[in-house]
Short mmCIF file of C-alpha atoms and ligand atoms in Angstrom, two decimals:
data_model
loop_
_atom_site.label_atom_id
_atom_site.label_comp_id
_atom_site.label_asym_id
_atom_site.label_seq_id
_atom_site.Cartn_x
_atom_site.Cartn_y
_atom_site.Cartn_z
CA MET A 1 52.19 79.51 -65.28
CA PRO A 2 51.76 80.32 -69.08
CA ASN A 3 48.86 82.73 -69.69
CA LEU A 4 46.84 81.73 -72.79
CA ALA A 5 43.76 83.60 -71.54
CA HIS A 6 41.17 84.11 -74.35
CA LYS A 7 43.42 82.60 -77.00
CA THR A 8 41.40 80.47 -79.42
CA PHE A 9 42.55 76.98 -80.45
CA CYS A 10 41.77 74.01 -82.58
CA VAL A 11 43.06 70.53 -82.48
CA TYR A 12 43.38 68.00 -85.42
CA THR A 13 43.92 64.58 -84.35
CA TYR A 14 45.12 61.79 -86.57
CA GLY A 15 46.18 58.14 -85.85
CA CYS A 16 45.32 55.78 -83.06
CA GLN A 17 43.24 56.01 -79.89
CA MET A 18 46.38 56.97 -77.96
CA ASN A 19 46.45 60.22 -79.88
CA GLU A 20 42.77 60.49 -79.31
CA HIS A 21 43.53 60.32 -75.65
CA ASP A 22 46.37 62.60 -75.79
CA SER A 23 44.09 65.14 -77.75
CA GLU A 24 41.67 65.15 -74.86
CA ARG A 25 44.37 66.09 -72.46
CA ILE A 26 45.88 68.74 -74.78
CA VAL A 27 42.39 70.41 -74.87
CA GLY A 28 41.89 69.97 -71.06
CA MET A 29 45.26 71.48 -70.41
CA LEU A 30 45.05 74.58 -72.81
CA GLU A 31 41.44 75.33 -71.41
CA SER A 32 43.04 75.08 -67.93
CA HIS A 33 45.52 77.87 -69.01
CA GLY A 34 42.54 79.97 -70.09
CA ALA A 35 42.41 79.26 -73.82
CA ILE A 36 39.14 78.70 -75.70
CA ARG A 37 38.48 75.77 -78.16
CA VAL A 38 36.91 76.58 -81.33
CA ASP A 39 35.89 74.19 -84.22
CA THR A 40 37.50 75.69 -87.24
CA VAL A 41 41.06 76.89 -88.04
CA GLU A 42 39.71 80.25 -89.32
CA GLU A 43 38.46 80.93 -85.74
CA ALA A 44 41.62 79.70 -84.20
CA GLU A 45 44.80 81.69 -83.15
CA ILE A 46 46.37 78.47 -82.33
CA ALA A 47 46.31 75.19 -84.53
CA VAL A 48 47.58 72.00 -82.87
CA PHE A 49 48.18 68.96 -85.07
CA VAL A 50 48.45 65.64 -83.07
CA THR A 51 50.06 63.32 -85.80
CA CYS A 52 50.65 59.90 -86.90
CA CYS A 53 53.39 58.39 -89.11
CA ILE A 54 52.18 54.69 -89.31
CA ARG A 55 51.93 54.63 -93.01
CA GLU A 56 53.26 57.05 -95.67
CA ALA A 57 49.76 58.25 -96.57
CA ALA A 58 49.35 59.65 -92.91
CA ASP A 59 52.68 61.72 -93.38
CA VAL A 60 51.69 63.16 -96.74
CA ARG A 61 48.19 64.07 -95.61
CA LEU A 62 49.59 66.05 -92.67
CA MET A 63 52.11 68.00 -94.76
CA GLY A 64 49.26 68.89 -97.07
CA GLN A 65 47.04 69.89 -94.40
CA VAL A 66 49.61 72.05 -92.49
CA ALA A 67 50.68 73.77 -95.65
CA SER A 68 47.02 74.61 -96.60
CA ILE A 69 46.40 76.55 -93.44
CA LYS A 70 49.45 78.97 -94.03
CA ASN A 71 47.56 81.65 -95.92
CA ILE A 72 44.25 81.69 -93.83
CA PRO A 73 44.19 85.05 -91.99
CA LEU A 74 44.06 85.17 -88.23
CA PRO A 75 40.45 85.63 -86.76
CA LYS A 76 39.46 89.34 -86.31
CA GLY A 77 40.70 91.09 -83.25
CA SER A 78 43.70 88.80 -82.68
CA VAL A 79 46.78 90.63 -81.36
CA LEU A 80 49.05 87.79 -82.49
CA ARG A 81 51.41 88.49 -85.22
CA LYS A 82 50.68 85.18 -86.91
CA ARG A 83 48.62 81.97 -86.08
CA MET A 84 50.63 79.58 -83.98
CA VAL A 85 51.06 76.28 -85.64
CA CYS A 86 52.01 73.32 -83.25
CA ILE A 87 52.99 69.94 -84.42
CA GLY A 88 52.97 67.13 -81.70
CA GLY A 89 52.44 63.40 -81.63
CA CYS A 90 54.46 60.66 -83.59
CA ILE A 91 55.74 62.91 -86.52
CA GLY A 92 56.67 65.68 -84.01
CA GLN A 93 58.66 62.87 -82.01
CA ARG A 94 60.25 61.50 -85.34
CA ASP A 95 61.17 64.73 -87.15
CA GLY A 96 61.83 67.29 -84.34
CA ASP A 97 64.00 70.02 -85.60
CA GLU A 98 63.48 68.94 -89.35
CA LEU A 99 59.97 70.12 -89.14
CA PRO A 100 60.48 73.96 -89.10
CA ALA A 101 63.00 73.40 -91.74
CA LYS A 102 60.54 71.75 -94.05
CA LEU A 103 57.45 74.00 -93.04
CA ALA A 104 58.65 77.51 -92.14
CA HIS A 105 55.40 78.63 -90.57
CA VAL A 106 55.53 75.89 -87.83
CA ASP A 107 56.14 77.52 -84.47
CA VAL A 108 56.02 74.65 -81.86
CA VAL A 109 57.25 71.03 -82.18
CA PHE A 110 56.55 68.78 -79.32
CA GLY A 111 56.56 64.82 -79.04
CA THR A 112 54.68 61.85 -77.46
CA GLN A 113 56.61 62.15 -74.21
CA ASN A 114 56.17 65.81 -73.29
CA ILE A 115 52.76 67.08 -74.14
CA GLU A 116 52.66 68.89 -70.81
CA ARG A 117 55.08 71.28 -72.26
CA LEU A 118 52.94 72.63 -75.01
CA PRO A 119 51.60 75.54 -73.03
CA TYR A 120 55.13 76.59 -72.17
CA LEU A 121 56.58 76.30 -75.62
CA LEU A 122 53.51 78.15 -77.03
CA GLU A 123 54.11 81.06 -74.69
CA ALA A 124 57.73 81.17 -75.62
CA ALA A 125 56.95 81.12 -79.29
CA MET A 126 54.39 83.83 -78.90
CA ALA A 127 56.85 85.98 -76.89
CA ASP A 128 60.05 85.77 -78.94
CA GLY A 129 58.79 85.03 -82.42
CA GLY A 130 61.09 82.12 -82.96
CA HIS A 131 60.12 78.60 -83.19
CA GLN A 132 60.42 76.20 -80.18
CA VAL A 133 61.41 72.50 -80.62
CA GLU A 134 61.42 70.15 -77.58
CA ILE A 135 61.52 66.44 -77.86
CA LEU A 136 62.15 64.01 -75.04
CA GLU A 137 63.56 60.52 -75.66
CA THR A 138 61.66 59.22 -72.77
CA SER A 139 59.54 60.28 -69.85
CA ASP A 140 58.63 58.86 -66.50
CA SER A 141 55.21 60.64 -66.21
CA PHE A 142 51.88 59.73 -68.06
CA SER A 143 49.73 62.06 -69.86
CA SER A 144 46.76 60.73 -68.06
CA GLU A 145 47.81 62.83 -65.05
CA LEU A 146 46.95 66.04 -67.09
CA PRO A 147 43.51 67.74 -66.88
CA SER A 148 41.20 66.27 -69.55
CA LYS A 149 38.33 67.30 -71.79
CA ARG A 150 36.64 64.20 -72.99
CA GLU A 151 35.29 64.20 -76.43
CA HIS A 152 32.16 62.19 -75.16
CA PRO A 153 31.49 62.72 -71.49
CA TRP A 154 30.13 59.07 -71.14
CA ALA A 155 33.25 57.34 -72.72
CA ALA A 156 36.83 57.47 -71.61
CA TRP A 157 40.24 56.18 -72.77
CA LEU A 158 42.32 54.88 -69.88
CA PRO A 159 45.97 54.22 -70.94
CA ILE A 160 47.42 51.35 -68.70
CA THR A 161 50.66 51.11 -70.69
CA VAL A 162 52.44 53.29 -73.11
CA GLY A 163 55.07 52.54 -75.58
CA CYS A 164 56.03 49.18 -77.26
CA ASN A 165 58.87 46.71 -76.99
CA ASN A 166 57.88 44.51 -79.75
CA PHE A 167 59.62 45.81 -82.76
CA CYS A 168 57.59 44.26 -85.54
CA THR A 169 59.80 44.77 -88.44
CA TYR A 170 57.37 46.99 -90.35
CA CYS A 171 56.39 49.29 -87.57
CA ILE A 172 57.52 52.73 -86.53
CA VAL A 173 55.63 52.86 -83.14
CA PRO A 174 58.55 51.57 -80.96
CA TYR A 175 60.64 54.29 -82.36
CA VAL A 176 58.23 57.27 -81.80
CA ARG A 177 56.48 55.94 -78.56
CA GLY A 178 59.42 54.58 -76.77
CA ARG A 179 59.78 51.68 -74.45
CA GLU A 180 56.86 49.98 -72.67
CA ARG A 181 55.92 51.64 -69.31
CA SER A 182 52.91 50.47 -67.24
CA ARG A 183 50.97 52.54 -64.62
CA THR A 184 50.33 50.82 -61.28
CA LEU A 185 47.12 48.86 -60.67
CA GLU A 186 46.28 51.25 -57.80
CA ASP A 187 46.56 54.24 -60.20
CA ILE A 188 44.40 52.46 -62.74
CA ALA A 189 41.67 51.38 -60.23
CA ALA A 190 41.60 54.96 -58.88
CA GLU A 191 41.26 56.50 -62.28
CA ALA A 192 38.47 53.97 -63.17
CA ARG A 193 36.60 54.98 -59.98
CA ALA A 194 36.93 58.62 -60.60
CA LEU A 195 35.65 58.18 -64.32
CA VAL A 196 32.56 56.27 -63.11
CA GLU A 197 31.76 58.91 -60.51
CA ASP A 198 32.07 61.38 -63.25
CA GLY A 199 29.34 59.66 -65.22
CA VAL A 200 31.38 57.53 -67.53
CA LYS A 201 29.66 54.48 -68.97
CA GLU A 202 32.39 52.97 -71.16
CA ILE A 203 36.15 52.81 -70.31
CA THR A 204 38.58 51.46 -72.93
CA LEU A 205 41.91 50.22 -71.45
CA LEU A 206 44.57 51.50 -73.94
CA GLY A 207 48.08 50.35 -74.73
CA GLN A 208 49.95 49.75 -77.95
CA ASN A 209 50.40 46.27 -76.65
CA VAL A 210 47.91 46.39 -73.73
CA ASN A 211 48.01 42.69 -72.69
CA SER A 212 51.68 42.80 -71.91
CA TYR A 213 50.68 45.27 -69.09
CA GLY A 214 52.69 45.09 -65.90
CA ARG A 215 55.66 43.22 -67.07
CA ASP A 216 58.05 46.32 -66.54
CA LEU A 217 56.50 46.83 -63.03
CA TYR A 218 55.70 43.47 -61.61
CA GLY A 219 57.98 41.25 -63.60
CA GLU A 220 55.29 39.46 -65.28
CA PRO A 221 52.13 40.52 -67.26
CA ARG A 222 49.15 41.45 -65.11
CA PHE A 223 46.66 42.57 -67.76
CA ALA A 224 44.06 40.14 -66.10
CA ASP A 225 44.37 42.10 -62.91
CA ALA A 226 44.11 45.42 -64.58
CA LEU A 227 40.97 44.32 -66.15
CA ARG A 228 39.61 43.07 -62.96
CA ALA A 229 40.48 46.20 -61.36
CA VAL A 230 38.63 48.35 -63.92
CA SER A 231 35.56 46.03 -63.98
CA ALA A 232 35.40 46.45 -60.21
CA SER A 233 34.64 50.20 -60.62
CA GLY A 234 31.24 49.13 -61.63
CA VAL A 235 31.45 50.87 -65.02
CA GLU A 236 28.85 49.51 -67.38
CA ARG A 237 31.29 48.63 -70.21
CA VAL A 238 34.90 47.65 -70.29
CA ARG A 239 36.83 47.43 -73.46
CA PHE A 240 40.53 47.16 -74.43
CA ALA A 241 43.02 47.80 -77.34
CA THR A 242 45.19 46.61 -78.79
CA SER A 243 46.32 43.14 -77.72
CA HIS A 244 48.97 41.08 -79.18
CA PRO A 245 48.44 37.36 -79.94
CA LYS A 246 51.72 36.38 -78.21
CA ASP A 247 50.56 37.81 -74.87
CA LEU A 248 46.84 36.75 -74.78
CA THR A 249 46.63 34.44 -71.78
CA ASP A 250 44.19 31.69 -70.86
CA GLU A 251 43.33 33.79 -67.80
CA VAL A 252 42.48 36.90 -69.80
CA ILE A 253 40.33 34.67 -72.16
CA GLY A 254 38.55 33.38 -69.15
CA LEU A 255 37.51 36.86 -68.08
CA TYR A 256 34.99 36.91 -71.02
CA ALA A 257 32.92 34.35 -68.86
CA GLU A 258 33.79 36.10 -65.44
CA LEU A 259 33.49 39.76 -65.78
CA PRO A 260 29.84 40.75 -66.61
CA ASN A 261 30.86 44.27 -67.81
CA LEU A 262 33.65 43.11 -70.19
CA MET A 263 32.17 43.58 -73.56
CA PRO A 264 32.06 40.60 -75.95
CA SER A 265 34.35 41.67 -78.67
CA LEU A 266 38.08 41.19 -79.14
CA HIS A 267 40.39 43.05 -81.49
CA LEU A 268 43.25 40.64 -82.01
CA PRO A 269 45.52 41.72 -85.01
CA VAL A 270 46.90 38.82 -87.00
CA GLN A 271 48.64 40.63 -89.75
CA SER A 272 49.21 37.69 -91.92
CA GLY A 273 48.23 34.00 -92.24
CA SER A 274 51.45 32.91 -93.54
CA ASP A 275 54.08 31.53 -90.98
CA ARG A 276 57.01 32.64 -93.17
CA ILE A 277 55.66 36.28 -93.27
CA LEU A 278 54.77 36.33 -89.54
CA LYS A 279 58.36 35.27 -88.85
CA ALA A 280 59.79 37.88 -91.15
CA MET A 281 57.51 40.49 -89.36
CA ASN A 282 58.79 39.35 -85.95
CA ARG A 283 55.39 38.70 -84.54
CA ARG A 284 56.49 35.73 -82.49
CA TYR A 285 53.46 33.46 -82.97
CA ASP A 286 52.40 31.25 -85.96
CA ALA A 287 49.01 30.95 -87.52
CA ALA A 288 48.28 27.64 -85.52
CA HIS A 289 48.77 29.43 -82.34
CA TYR A 290 46.51 32.24 -83.47
CA ARG A 291 43.78 29.74 -84.44
CA GLY A 292 44.16 28.19 -80.97
CA LEU A 293 43.56 31.33 -79.30
CA ILE A 294 40.25 31.93 -81.38
CA ASP A 295 39.26 28.51 -80.46
CA LYS A 296 39.70 29.22 -76.74
CA VAL A 297 37.81 32.36 -77.02
CA ARG A 298 34.99 30.79 -78.67
CA THR A 299 34.88 28.11 -76.14
CA VAL A 300 34.60 30.47 -73.42
CA ASN A 301 32.08 32.57 -75.10
CA PRO A 302 30.93 31.66 -78.70
CA ASP A 303 29.29 35.02 -79.04
CA VAL A 304 32.42 37.21 -78.88
CA SER A 305 32.73 39.22 -82.03
CA LEU A 306 36.23 39.41 -83.62
CA SER A 307 38.20 41.95 -85.54
CA THR A 308 41.75 42.13 -86.71
CA ASP A 309 44.31 44.04 -88.64
CA ILE A 310 46.01 42.65 -91.96
CA ILE A 311 48.92 43.88 -93.70
CA VAL A 312 48.85 43.08 -97.66
CA GLY A 313 52.08 43.33 -99.58
CA PHE A 314 54.73 42.80 -96.91
CA PRO A 315 58.21 42.43 -98.62
CA GLY A 316 58.57 39.11 -100.27
CA GLU A 317 54.81 38.14 -99.83
CA THR A 318 54.09 35.35 -102.50
CA GLU A 319 50.68 34.30 -103.84
CA GLU A 320 50.87 31.37 -101.66
CA ASP A 321 51.44 33.60 -98.50
CA PHE A 322 48.57 35.91 -99.40
CA GLN A 323 46.39 32.75 -99.98
CA ALA A 324 47.23 31.71 -96.39
CA THR A 325 45.98 35.13 -95.11
CA TYR A 326 42.73 35.09 -97.22
CA ASP A 327 42.06 31.52 -96.06
CA LEU A 328 42.55 32.44 -92.33
CA VAL A 329 40.29 35.41 -92.78
CA LYS A 330 37.58 33.36 -94.43
CA GLU A 331 37.75 30.66 -91.81
CA ILE A 332 37.50 32.96 -88.67
CA GLY A 333 34.68 35.12 -89.80
CA TYR A 334 35.57 38.52 -88.44
CA THR A 335 33.06 41.20 -87.83
CA GLN A 336 35.46 43.80 -88.80
CA VAL A 337 38.94 43.66 -90.48
CA PHE A 338 41.34 46.78 -90.84
CA THR A 339 43.31 46.18 -94.05
CA PHE A 340 46.50 47.99 -94.92
CA ILE A 341 48.86 47.90 -97.80
CA TYR A 342 52.45 47.64 -96.49
CA SER A 343 54.15 51.04 -96.35
CA PRO A 344 57.89 51.07 -95.94
CA ARG A 345 58.84 53.17 -92.94
CA GLU A 346 62.35 54.59 -92.83
CA GLY A 347 64.54 53.14 -90.03
CA THR A 348 62.59 50.03 -89.59
CA PRO A 349 64.16 46.48 -90.47
CA ALA A 350 61.39 45.76 -93.19
CA ALA A 351 62.27 49.01 -95.01
CA SER A 352 65.51 47.38 -96.21
CA MET A 353 64.17 44.00 -97.15
CA VAL A 354 63.85 43.16 -100.93
CA ASP A 355 60.40 44.25 -102.01
CA ASP A 356 59.81 43.21 -105.52
CA THR A 357 56.13 42.39 -105.81
CA PRO A 358 54.54 44.66 -108.48
CA ARG A 359 52.23 47.29 -107.09
CA GLU A 360 49.35 45.94 -109.30
CA VAL A 361 49.65 42.49 -107.89
CA ILE A 362 49.50 43.78 -104.37
CA GLN A 363 46.53 46.01 -105.24
CA THR A 364 44.63 42.91 -106.62
CA ARG A 365 45.31 40.99 -103.43
CA PHE A 366 44.10 43.84 -101.39
CA ASP A 367 40.92 44.23 -103.40
CA ALA A 368 40.14 40.63 -103.12
CA LEU A 369 40.66 40.72 -99.25
CA VAL A 370 38.50 43.76 -98.97
CA ASP A 371 35.63 41.95 -100.81
CA LEU A 372 35.93 38.95 -98.54
CA VAL A 373 35.80 41.22 -95.43
CA GLN A 374 32.78 42.84 -96.53
CA GLU A 375 31.11 39.47 -97.28
CA ASN A 376 32.06 38.20 -93.84
CA ALA A 377 30.91 41.35 -92.08
CA ARG A 378 27.60 40.85 -93.51
CA VAL A 379 27.34 37.23 -92.57
CA GLN A 380 28.58 38.08 -88.95
CA ASN A 381 26.07 40.82 -88.67
CA ARG A 382 23.27 38.66 -89.67
CA ARG A 383 23.41 36.79 -86.44
CA PHE A 384 22.05 39.86 -84.71
CA GLU A 385 18.96 40.11 -86.85
CA GLY A 386 15.85 39.75 -84.59
CA ARG A 387 17.90 40.23 -81.54
CA ASP A 388 17.62 42.98 -78.90
CA VAL A 389 20.93 44.68 -78.37
CA ASP A 390 22.06 47.24 -75.91
CA VAL A 391 23.32 50.37 -77.61
CA LEU A 392 25.29 53.18 -76.04
CA VAL A 393 23.97 56.18 -77.90
CA GLU A 394 26.68 58.54 -79.21
CA GLY A 395 24.64 61.07 -81.31
CA ALA A 396 22.61 61.41 -84.39
CA SER A 397 23.27 60.10 -88.00
CA LYS A 398 25.02 62.57 -90.25
CA ARG A 399 22.42 62.07 -92.84
CA ASP A 400 19.28 62.26 -90.49
CA ASP A 401 19.15 64.02 -87.13
CA ARG A 402 16.20 61.78 -86.16
CA VAL A 403 18.25 58.67 -86.31
CA ILE A 404 20.47 57.67 -83.42
CA VAL A 405 23.87 56.03 -83.86
CA GLY A 406 25.83 54.07 -81.21
CA HIS A 407 27.57 50.87 -80.57
CA SER A 408 26.25 47.61 -79.30
CA ALA A 409 27.89 45.42 -76.65
CA HIS A 410 29.58 43.51 -79.60
CA ASN A 411 31.02 46.87 -80.82
CA VAL A 412 28.89 46.94 -83.95
CA THR A 413 27.46 50.21 -85.14
CA VAL A 414 23.73 50.37 -84.67
CA HIS A 415 21.24 52.91 -86.35
CA ALA A 416 17.59 53.32 -85.14
CA PRO A 417 15.06 56.09 -85.62
CA LEU A 418 14.27 58.12 -82.49
CA PRO A 419 10.81 57.22 -81.28
CA GLU A 420 8.11 60.05 -81.61
CA GLY A 421 8.44 62.72 -79.06
CA VAL A 422 11.78 61.63 -77.89
CA ALA A 423 14.70 64.28 -78.14
CA LEU A 424 18.22 63.24 -78.93
CA ASP A 425 19.48 64.96 -75.70
CA GLU A 426 17.22 62.57 -73.66
CA VAL A 427 18.98 59.48 -74.95
CA ALA A 428 22.60 60.77 -75.78
CA GLY A 429 24.95 58.95 -73.45
CA ALA A 430 22.35 56.43 -72.37
CA ILE A 431 22.18 52.57 -73.02
CA VAL A 432 19.05 51.89 -74.88
CA THR A 433 17.62 48.66 -76.12
CA VAL A 434 17.23 48.22 -80.00
CA ARG A 435 15.54 45.40 -81.80
CA VAL A 436 17.67 44.62 -84.89
CA ASP A 437 15.66 44.53 -88.08
CA ALA A 438 18.28 44.39 -90.62
CA ALA A 439 22.02 43.66 -91.04
CA LYS A 440 24.03 45.72 -93.31
CA ALA A 441 27.79 45.22 -94.12
CA TRP A 442 28.85 48.03 -91.77
CA TYR A 443 25.94 48.46 -89.33
CA LEU A 444 22.70 47.12 -87.96
CA SER A 445 19.53 49.03 -88.37
CA GLY A 446 16.68 48.57 -85.85
CA THR A 447 13.87 49.92 -83.78
CA MET A 448 14.37 51.52 -80.42
CA LEU A 449 12.31 50.08 -77.74
CA HIS A 450 10.95 51.90 -74.83
CA GLY A 451 11.92 51.43 -71.23
N1 SAH B 1 49.88 48.18 -81.47
C1 SAH B 1 48.90 47.65 -82.36
C2 SAH B 1 48.55 48.35 -83.47
C3 SAH B 1 49.64 49.23 -84.17
S1 SAH B 1 49.40 50.17 -85.65
C4 SAH B 1 49.28 46.21 -82.64
O1 SAH B 1 50.39 45.70 -82.41
O2 SAH B 1 48.43 45.37 -83.12
C5 SAH B 1 47.89 49.47 -86.21
C6 SAH B 1 48.02 48.66 -87.44
O3 SAH B 1 48.66 49.32 -88.46
C7 SAH B 1 48.86 47.43 -87.35
O4 SAH B 1 48.26 46.41 -86.50
C8 SAH B 1 49.27 47.11 -88.54
O5 SAH B 1 48.30 46.29 -89.23
C9 SAH B 1 49.19 48.37 -89.32
N2 SAH B 1 50.66 48.93 -89.77
C10 SAH B 1 51.73 49.20 -88.81
N3 SAH B 1 52.73 49.48 -89.40
C11 SAH B 1 52.32 49.33 -90.86
C12 SAH B 1 53.23 49.69 -92.04
N4 SAH B 1 54.42 49.98 -92.06
N5 SAH B 1 52.48 49.54 -93.22
C13 SAH B 1 51.19 49.06 -93.22
N6 SAH B 1 50.42 48.95 -92.12
C14 SAH B 1 51.08 48.98 -91.00
FE1 SF4 B 2 53.83 48.15 -83.86
FE2 SF4 B 2 54.21 45.63 -83.32
FE3 SF4 B 2 54.33 47.35 -81.39
FE4 SF4 B 2 51.95 46.75 -82.71
S1 SF4 B 2 53.13 45.31 -81.43
S2 SF4 B 2 52.82 48.87 -81.99
S3 SF4 B 2 52.50 46.47 -84.67
S4 SF4 B 2 55.75 47.18 -83.02
FE1 F3S B 3 50.18 56.54 -85.44
FE2 F3S B 3 51.63 57.10 -83.54
FE3 F3S B 3 49.32 55.74 -83.09
S1 F3S B 3 52.29 56.35 -85.42
S2 F3S B 3 49.12 54.65 -85.05
S3 F3S B 3 49.58 57.75 -83.74
S4 F3S B 3 51.17 55.52 -82.02
#
């Protein structure tokens, strides 16, 4: 067993929820080997970066951040010769040996398939002074089996499938997360029950393509069964991310009317409203299919709040293609839209497609879309005005420690002042009722009701 007793460490997490989940495991695992988590790099003898390479900006930021800690001295009293710098996650997986060549002060590189090796690699790096790089192409274990230290004790990520087989032509994920692998329904149900016993109120089922869950294990997708199994744990809130429109079945949509603890929100990335672009992206649905899914969801439960991801400026996108996206976003009325400018990723098919749209044109389209999204969000949020909503309290607002912040069942951020005489600790992690007074673009503000 590696001995990391009393060594201090900090963890920086970038990217998606899968990384957030993995970071909770990294913290749990390092603590189980005796290390102590600290908040700042100045206090840390070990710095761990859990990285993302979905867009170029994510890469650039990481390189800058790793470089910037190079000259920060070790905390007083440390017996190490230098701070141990460890890079894991998707950049670790992608770049492996190239990282210590680019950044000479990197000591450990690990990937997405072997986070359990981090303590061993760290020990070896501390002992012999050389850097340690270990990347596995694939693995048959799940990081969920490692000890965990949840960021919020009342909310848990539950990965049910890892990896992606879809190969959307712009996307790096299948190359850095490997092929899709599902956990058994029994494992998932057992973890959900254990989480509930541990006081968890909200479970989010995770997967890069969560609704194709089970295809590798059972020969057919069984995502509906996974949702039922987690719902049966009795947890107060069940969510999931991220689903792919080509795999969203009527059975899963029907669960919005069947499972009382399945929250009324759906994140369904559409990426583009143009059939030509969707085809070039290899998304395997068209805009009509997507609209049909939204109609079905709204038939089952008209109150479900919708969110999506959009890429602007995919190679060859014309004004007409963009207009189709704009129209679709306008028509559907999302509560939230994550908008991205296309970023070529080396090794993906789209990176070698002809991309001759001027940068300024793409920026103009992007800005127009962002304006629309903001307008939409305000309209969507207005339907909550005057309503009482349940809010899982996550903490206090950064600007005012007497204002609570949390998410409603519809996954909208809610702010409300703490009532006189109530301390934050008394409500953190609890589900409280808030009467919504006003809808802003990005949050609802209201009054917390007693009882
Ligand atoms: N597995 C999820 C999300 C993956 S990444 C899904 O399939 O929906 C999150 C979002 O990043 C994607 O939905 C997409 O909109 C965006 N994205 C992925 N690759 C990108 C790229 N090369 N350039 C810009 N945006 C990208
Ligand atoms: Fe990337 Fe497509 Fe897989 Fe999502 S479904 S992770 S966008 S390849
Ligand atoms: Fe980024 Fe890797 Fe997630 S590339 S979006 S952290 S799977």
